[in-house]
């Protein structure tokens, strides 16, 4: 976990480590299975290059991909002096490097952080959130996002998601002739094995990433609240953002937001929360209420 004044969370560190370990093992297993059925050495090398290339591309371009998905642009201190001023103060308070600052021209109020390292991170807000929240609420949201950067959970989410993408691409590689075909009887089992392993990798990565995503949001709420000492401001912001999102047509939310990265999901997960990338709003508000009560108690 990066060195900063944000509270440490051993639970988040353990979950990130376990997620990377399990997904790394599954990713290697997928590559080995596919390579087992590739007849030529050249084909085997191609599989390995594809797998490494996917992971590297995800790591290297994560900030650009997320910014494009949200139709966001980087802004200078001259373009957004108040926003930069807030982030300057919070970074000084947290003793962490200042990330780049972005704004997405979207009416939906939301915010997200992305990037492969604290030095390459971007904290982005929508024009909608700038119009919806007051100064204290916006500061609380920015503290939440900076916590993601300091704890490096954005990087873990980005790299880990490459396992699911690789599973899909390597399956297509198998379908379109990458697998060895000595005869028709031998070709079918190879493709079926690759399909089965790919589906397992995708399913496990899907569930692990969602479990990690829900916990990291609670951790960022908690860390941001303790940094600003204003948990009620974050609770108010979450309620406002969630209310605005609920009133927005679902198709617009899906088209305009990278839901898993945002402070509030663009749309509900369904299936009793199985697919949800965020914890329920009520759970987040209850945690913030407990922190508020703790901070309000007289010292000693």
Tab-separated table of C-alpha atoms in Angstrom, residues 116-248:
chain	number	residue	atom	x	y	z
A	116	UNK	CA	-1.116	2.640	-13.343
A	117	UNK	CA	0.655	4.393	-10.428
A	118	UNK	CA	0.196	7.386	-8.115
A	119	UNK	CA	2.473	9.400	-10.422
A	120	UNK	CA	0.334	8.532	-13.482
A	121	UNK	CA	-3.047	8.684	-11.770
A	122	UNK	CA	-5.990	10.815	-12.864
A	123	UNK	CA	-8.859	11.968	-10.673
A	124	UNK	CA	-11.808	12.907	-12.835
A	125	UNK	CA	-15.172	14.498	-12.070
A	126	UNK	CA	-18.171	15.130	-14.280
A	127	UNK	CA	-19.645	18.557	-14.917
A	128	UNK	CA	-22.810	17.164	-13.361
A	129	UNK	CA	-21.171	16.579	-9.991
A	130	UNK	CA	-19.684	20.086	-9.995
A	131	UNK	CA	-23.193	21.472	-10.382
A	132	UNK	CA	-24.818	19.092	-7.866
A	133	UNK	CA	-22.538	19.145	-4.800
A	134	UNK	CA	-21.475	21.946	-2.502
A	135	UNK	CA	-17.799	22.533	-1.641
A	136	UNK	CA	-17.687	20.252	1.429
A	137	UNK	CA	-19.425	17.408	-0.404
A	138	UNK	CA	-17.146	17.702	-3.425
A	139	UNK	CA	-14.079	17.693	-1.183
A	140	UNK	CA	-15.351	14.518	0.502
A	141	UNK	CA	-15.796	12.832	-2.886
A	142	UNK	CA	-12.299	13.876	-3.990
A	143	UNK	CA	-10.841	12.463	-0.759
A	144	UNK	CA	-12.604	9.159	-1.549
A	145	UNK	CA	-11.043	9.083	-5.019
A	146	UNK	CA	-7.576	10.033	-3.776
A	147	UNK	CA	-7.805	7.130	-1.338
A	148	UNK	CA	-8.138	4.768	-4.309
A	149	UNK	CA	-4.942	6.237	-5.755
A	150	UNK	CA	-3.000	6.061	-2.479
A	151	UNK	CA	-4.065	2.465	-1.800
A	152	UNK	CA	-3.289	1.428	-5.426
A	153	UNK	CA	-6.506	-0.555	-5.686
A	154	UNK	CA	-7.250	1.099	-9.048
A	155	UNK	CA	-4.081	-0.496	-10.463
A	156	UNK	CA	-5.017	-3.916	-9.072
A	157	UNK	CA	-8.521	-3.689	-10.560
A	158	UNK	CA	-7.106	-2.697	-13.940
A	159	UNK	CA	-4.454	-5.404	-14.189
A	160	UNK	CA	-6.693	-8.111	-12.758
A	161	UNK	CA	-9.399	-7.403	-15.312
A	162	UNK	CA	-6.970	-8.439	-18.078
A	163	UNK	CA	-7.511	-12.105	-17.117
A	164	UNK	CA	-11.124	-12.003	-18.259
A	165	UNK	CA	-10.220	-10.162	-21.462
A	166	UNK	CA	-7.431	-12.645	-22.187
A	167	UNK	CA	-9.818	-15.548	-21.693
A	168	UNK	CA	-12.106	-14.213	-24.394
A	169	UNK	CA	-9.324	-13.436	-26.853
A	170	UNK	CA	-7.549	-16.753	-26.411
A	171	UNK	CA	-10.833	-18.572	-26.922
A	172	UNK	CA	-11.260	-16.785	-30.244
A	173	UNK	CA	-7.702	-17.781	-31.083
A	174	UNK	CA	-8.670	-21.410	-30.503
A	175	UNK	CA	-11.855	-21.133	-32.561
A	176	UNK	CA	-10.183	-19.605	-35.589
A	177	UNK	CA	-7.489	-22.182	-36.068
A	178	UNK	CA	-4.838	-21.426	-33.475
A	179	UNK	CA	-5.276	-24.920	-32.039
A	180	UNK	CA	-3.532	-27.860	-33.578
A	181	UNK	CA	-5.723	-30.062	-35.784
A	182	UNK	CA	-4.276	-33.440	-36.538
A	183	UNK	CA	-7.704	-34.746	-37.420
A	184	UNK	CA	-11.339	-33.901	-36.927
A	185	UNK	CA	-11.631	-36.189	-33.908
A	186	UNK	CA	-8.727	-34.464	-32.158
A	187	UNK	CA	-9.702	-30.882	-32.957
A	188	UNK	CA	-13.041	-30.845	-31.156
A	189	UNK	CA	-11.770	-31.829	-27.685
A	190	UNK	CA	-9.035	-29.189	-27.907
A	191	UNK	CA	-11.518	-26.426	-28.583
A	192	UNK	CA	-13.874	-27.711	-25.891
A	193	UNK	CA	-11.093	-27.792	-23.287
A	194	UNK	CA	-10.059	-24.249	-24.195
A	195	UNK	CA	-13.690	-23.127	-24.016
A	196	UNK	CA	-14.167	-24.696	-20.578
A	197	UNK	CA	-10.981	-23.204	-19.128
A	198	UNK	CA	-11.747	-19.799	-20.653
A	199	UNK	CA	-15.225	-19.800	-19.141
A	200	UNK	CA	-13.838	-20.738	-15.708
A	201	UNK	CA	-11.222	-17.972	-15.869
A	202	UNK	CA	-13.799	-15.411	-16.935
A	203	UNK	CA	-16.336	-16.453	-14.285
A	204	UNK	CA	-13.817	-16.475	-11.430
A	205	UNK	CA	-12.292	-13.136	-12.478
A	206	UNK	CA	-15.803	-11.660	-12.768
A	207	UNK	CA	-16.719	-12.653	-9.206
A	208	UNK	CA	-13.345	-11.836	-7.615
A	209	UNK	CA	-13.237	-8.378	-9.151
A	210	UNK	CA	-16.730	-7.570	-7.947
A	211	UNK	CA	-15.993	-8.742	-4.427
A	212	UNK	CA	-12.820	-6.652	-4.378
A	213	UNK	CA	-14.627	-3.670	-5.905
A	214	UNK	CA	-17.304	-3.641	-3.191
A	215	UNK	CA	-14.750	-3.796	-0.381
A	216	UNK	CA	-12.494	-1.138	-1.902
A	217	UNK	CA	-15.418	1.287	-2.101
A	218	UNK	CA	-16.142	0.845	1.604
A	219	UNK	CA	-12.438	1.297	2.322
A	220	UNK	CA	-12.284	4.515	0.266
A	221	UNK	CA	-15.392	5.868	2.018
A	222	UNK	CA	-13.795	5.131	5.382
A	223	UNK	CA	-10.361	6.510	4.448
A	224	UNK	CA	-11.743	9.670	2.886
A	225	UNK	CA	-14.022	10.318	5.866
A	226	UNK	CA	-11.155	10.047	8.367
A	227	UNK	CA	-8.906	12.269	6.227
A	228	UNK	CA	-11.402	15.137	5.976
A	229	UNK	CA	-13.024	14.401	9.360
A	230	UNK	CA	-16.359	15.089	7.641
A	231	UNK	CA	-18.134	11.749	7.070
A	232	UNK	CA	-21.519	13.483	7.006
A	233	UNK	CA	-20.423	15.461	3.938
A	234	UNK	CA	-19.581	12.252	2.063
A	235	UNK	CA	-22.871	10.669	3.138
A	236	UNK	CA	-24.758	13.679	1.805
A	237	UNK	CA	-22.787	13.543	-1.465
A	238	UNK	CA	-23.512	9.837	-1.945
A	239	UNK	CA	-27.229	10.418	-1.433
A	240	UNK	CA	-27.300	13.293	-3.907
A	241	UNK	CA	-25.308	11.392	-6.542
A	242	UNK	CA	-27.383	8.222	-6.129
A	243	UNK	CA	-30.615	10.203	-6.389
A	244	UNK	CA	-29.507	11.883	-9.610
A	245	UNK	CA	-28.332	8.566	-11.081
A	246	UNK	CA	-31.660	6.906	-10.263
A	247	UNK	CA	-33.497	9.627	-12.187
A	248	UNK	CA	-31.350	9.240	-15.306
